[in-house]
Amino acid sequence: MGTALQVEDREQRLSRARAALGAAERSAARWGGRIDRTALQSSAPSVSDPGAGPVAGPGAESADDGLGARLPVPGPLATLFPRGSLRAGSSVAIQGAATTSLLLSLAVAAAGEDSWCAIAGMSDLGLRSALDAGLDPCRLALAPADGDQRPQVLSALADGVGVLVLGPDLDPAPGLWRSLLNRARTADTLVLAATPPGRADLTLRAVTQGWAGLGTGSGRLRRRRLEITADGRGIAGHRTTEVLLPQVRGMIADAPQVREVREPMRLLRPVRRAS
């Protein structure tokens, strides 16, 4: 019994060390560095060791499962994601309406105050728009959607930034998409993509439910109501929520519940029968 407790305590310390190492790796990646993980590789007890504890079988939960860093998401979208956050190194596909707004909102929340964000495939996006969305231009890299060195550029970005956004103008090949996901998973880089050519860990689909601002036929369109559905890894079936955008600085907001307005029931007055 005591040996089993010692092994469990050792695994807990090892898990905490892996989590701290993951944060250090992301920090070192921003400066082009790498950290060797071999010092923290899990060593299974030897069969010949009489003091060895029980060895986990193939069906046991991995020590790294669920222990990776979690990245925040916009509050109105939290119900769409498992544990209300995103796992570093995962991928999210955005489809449907308001693709650019959703990509930028997720990127701003995930990048936080210290991570770099790289955007590729958004030729119409300017620095002013990125600033209005909440991105720090001092920690932002804009990459062109074309060029002979596009695969090399995207691979370098996947290795060195915290959040990589692939816009609708990029249209990468399936092979390049898989390569970027593998690199991002190793470097704990979050990948946000508009309609990628392959499968992502999570997929968000947005549908416009209506616009506001025109009033009685005059004015300007100021915001719209979106219904967003999420499915993918960690979600049983699908999840749905409604949001409003844009808000201040391009952020999104919870959509108020629309109450069905029913007309009051009118009672028929009895009619006297003519004599």
mmCIF file of C-alpha atoms in Angstrom, residues 110-209:
data_model
loop_
_atom_site.group_PDB
_atom_site.id
_atom_site.type_symbol
_atom_site.label_atom_id
_atom_site.label_comp_id
_atom_site.label_asym_id
_atom_site.label_seq_id
_atom_site.Cartn_x
_atom_site.Cartn_y
_atom_site.Cartn_z
ATOM 1 C CA ALA A 110 -6.175 33.231 -26.427
ATOM 2 C CA ALA A 111 -3.135 35.475 -26.988
ATOM 3 C CA GLY A 112 -3.695 37.382 -23.760
ATOM 4 C CA GLU A 113 -1.072 39.922 -22.752
ATOM 5 C CA ASP A 114 2.170 38.078 -23.504
ATOM 6 C CA SER A 115 1.712 35.704 -26.480
ATOM 7 C CA TRP A 116 2.487 36.503 -30.085
ATOM 8 C CA CYS A 117 -0.223 36.167 -32.727
ATOM 9 C CA ALA A 118 0.405 35.575 -36.433
ATOM 10 C CA ILE A 119 -2.247 36.072 -39.131
ATOM 11 C CA ALA A 120 -1.975 34.718 -42.660
ATOM 12 C CA GLY A 121 -4.495 34.744 -45.467
ATOM 13 C CA MET A 122 -6.359 37.954 -44.557
ATOM 14 C CA SER A 123 -5.357 40.365 -47.277
ATOM 15 C CA ASP A 124 -8.039 42.910 -46.317
ATOM 16 C CA LEU A 125 -7.064 43.041 -42.642
ATOM 17 C CA GLY A 126 -5.184 46.189 -41.643
ATOM 18 C CA LEU A 127 -3.390 47.106 -38.447
ATOM 19 C CA ARG A 128 -6.220 49.451 -37.501
ATOM 20 C CA SER A 129 -8.740 46.633 -37.704
ATOM 21 C CA ALA A 130 -6.488 44.362 -35.663
ATOM 22 C CA LEU A 131 -6.059 47.111 -33.066
ATOM 23 C CA ASP A 132 -9.823 47.683 -32.889
ATOM 24 C CA ALA A 133 -10.310 43.963 -32.334
ATOM 25 C CA GLY A 134 -7.962 44.107 -29.344
ATOM 26 C CA LEU A 135 -4.714 42.674 -30.755
ATOM 27 C CA ASP A 136 -1.415 44.249 -29.702
ATOM 28 C CA PRO A 137 0.386 45.394 -32.892
ATOM 29 C CA CYS A 138 3.725 45.024 -31.079
ATOM 30 C CA ARG A 139 3.098 41.262 -30.788
ATOM 31 C CA LEU A 140 1.428 40.722 -34.158
ATOM 32 C CA ALA A 141 2.850 39.250 -37.381
ATOM 33 C CA LEU A 142 1.009 39.558 -40.713
ATOM 34 C CA ALA A 143 2.004 37.063 -43.409
ATOM 35 C CA PRO A 144 0.974 37.107 -47.089
ATOM 36 C CA ALA A 145 -1.305 34.410 -48.445
ATOM 37 C CA ASP A 146 0.852 33.546 -51.459
ATOM 38 C CA GLY A 147 4.524 33.244 -52.384
ATOM 39 C CA ASP A 148 7.018 30.475 -53.114
ATOM 40 C CA GLN A 149 8.098 30.283 -49.485
ATOM 41 C CA ARG A 150 4.581 30.049 -48.048
ATOM 42 C CA PRO A 151 4.966 26.539 -46.544
ATOM 43 C CA GLN A 152 8.259 27.506 -44.891
ATOM 44 C CA VAL A 153 6.810 30.749 -43.534
ATOM 45 C CA LEU A 154 3.716 29.075 -42.099
ATOM 46 C CA SER A 155 5.795 26.292 -40.565
ATOM 47 C CA ALA A 156 8.063 28.837 -38.874
ATOM 48 C CA LEU A 157 5.037 30.697 -37.517
ATOM 49 C CA ALA A 158 3.512 27.484 -36.182
ATOM 50 C CA ASP A 159 6.759 26.832 -34.320
ATOM 51 C CA GLY A 160 7.246 30.312 -32.878
ATOM 52 C CA VAL A 161 3.955 32.008 -31.963
ATOM 53 C CA GLY A 162 1.246 31.298 -29.430
ATOM 54 C CA VAL A 163 -1.729 31.772 -31.781
ATOM 55 C CA LEU A 164 -1.742 31.174 -35.545
ATOM 56 C CA VAL A 165 -4.733 32.472 -37.538
ATOM 57 C CA LEU A 166 -5.282 31.160 -41.074
ATOM 58 C CA GLY A 167 -7.724 33.359 -42.963
ATOM 59 C CA PRO A 168 -10.090 32.559 -45.836
ATOM 60 C CA ASP A 169 -7.618 33.723 -48.510
ATOM 61 C CA LEU A 170 -4.995 31.101 -47.622
ATOM 62 C CA ASP A 171 -6.489 27.824 -48.939
ATOM 63 C CA PRO A 172 -3.613 25.517 -47.897
ATOM 64 C CA ALA A 173 -3.162 22.055 -49.367
ATOM 65 C CA PRO A 174 -4.279 19.106 -47.209
ATOM 66 C CA GLY A 175 -0.668 18.001 -46.751
ATOM 67 C CA LEU A 176 0.403 21.443 -45.550
ATOM 68 C CA TRP A 177 -2.576 21.588 -43.184
ATOM 69 C CA ARG A 178 -1.617 18.291 -41.550
ATOM 70 C CA SER A 179 2.013 19.397 -41.276
ATOM 71 C CA LEU A 180 0.996 22.666 -39.590
ATOM 72 C CA LEU A 181 -1.204 20.821 -37.094
ATOM 73 C CA ASN A 182 1.656 18.491 -36.175
ATOM 74 C CA ARG A 183 4.044 21.391 -35.665
ATOM 75 C CA ALA A 184 1.492 23.383 -33.693
ATOM 76 C CA ARG A 185 0.742 20.398 -31.457
ATOM 77 C CA THR A 186 4.445 20.031 -30.654
ATOM 78 C CA ALA A 187 4.925 23.760 -29.963
ATOM 79 C CA ASP A 188 1.592 24.218 -28.092
ATOM 80 C CA THR A 189 0.432 26.704 -30.743
ATOM 81 C CA LEU A 190 -3.310 27.309 -31.087
ATOM 82 C CA VAL A 191 -4.427 27.180 -34.742
ATOM 83 C CA LEU A 192 -7.582 29.068 -35.783
ATOM 84 C CA ALA A 193 -8.556 28.495 -39.407
ATOM 85 C CA ALA A 194 -11.346 29.604 -41.724
ATOM 86 C CA THR A 195 -12.716 26.540 -43.542
ATOM 87 C CA PRO A 196 -9.527 24.433 -43.532
ATOM 88 C CA PRO A 197 -9.006 21.588 -46.036
ATOM 89 C CA GLY A 198 -8.927 18.954 -43.289
ATOM 90 C CA ARG A 199 -10.413 18.104 -39.931
ATOM 91 C CA ALA A 200 -9.803 20.271 -36.869
ATOM 92 C CA ASP A 201 -10.201 19.382 -33.197
ATOM 93 C CA LEU A 202 -13.247 21.651 -32.937
ATOM 94 C CA THR A 203 -15.502 23.212 -35.562
ATOM 95 C CA LEU A 204 -17.654 26.321 -35.115
ATOM 96 C CA ARG A 205 -20.458 27.052 -37.575
ATOM 97 C CA ALA A 206 -22.139 30.467 -37.456
ATOM 98 C CA VAL A 207 -25.474 31.447 -38.985
ATOM 99 C CA THR A 208 -26.854 35.002 -39.026
ATOM 100 C CA GLN A 209 -30.214 35.252 -37.258
#
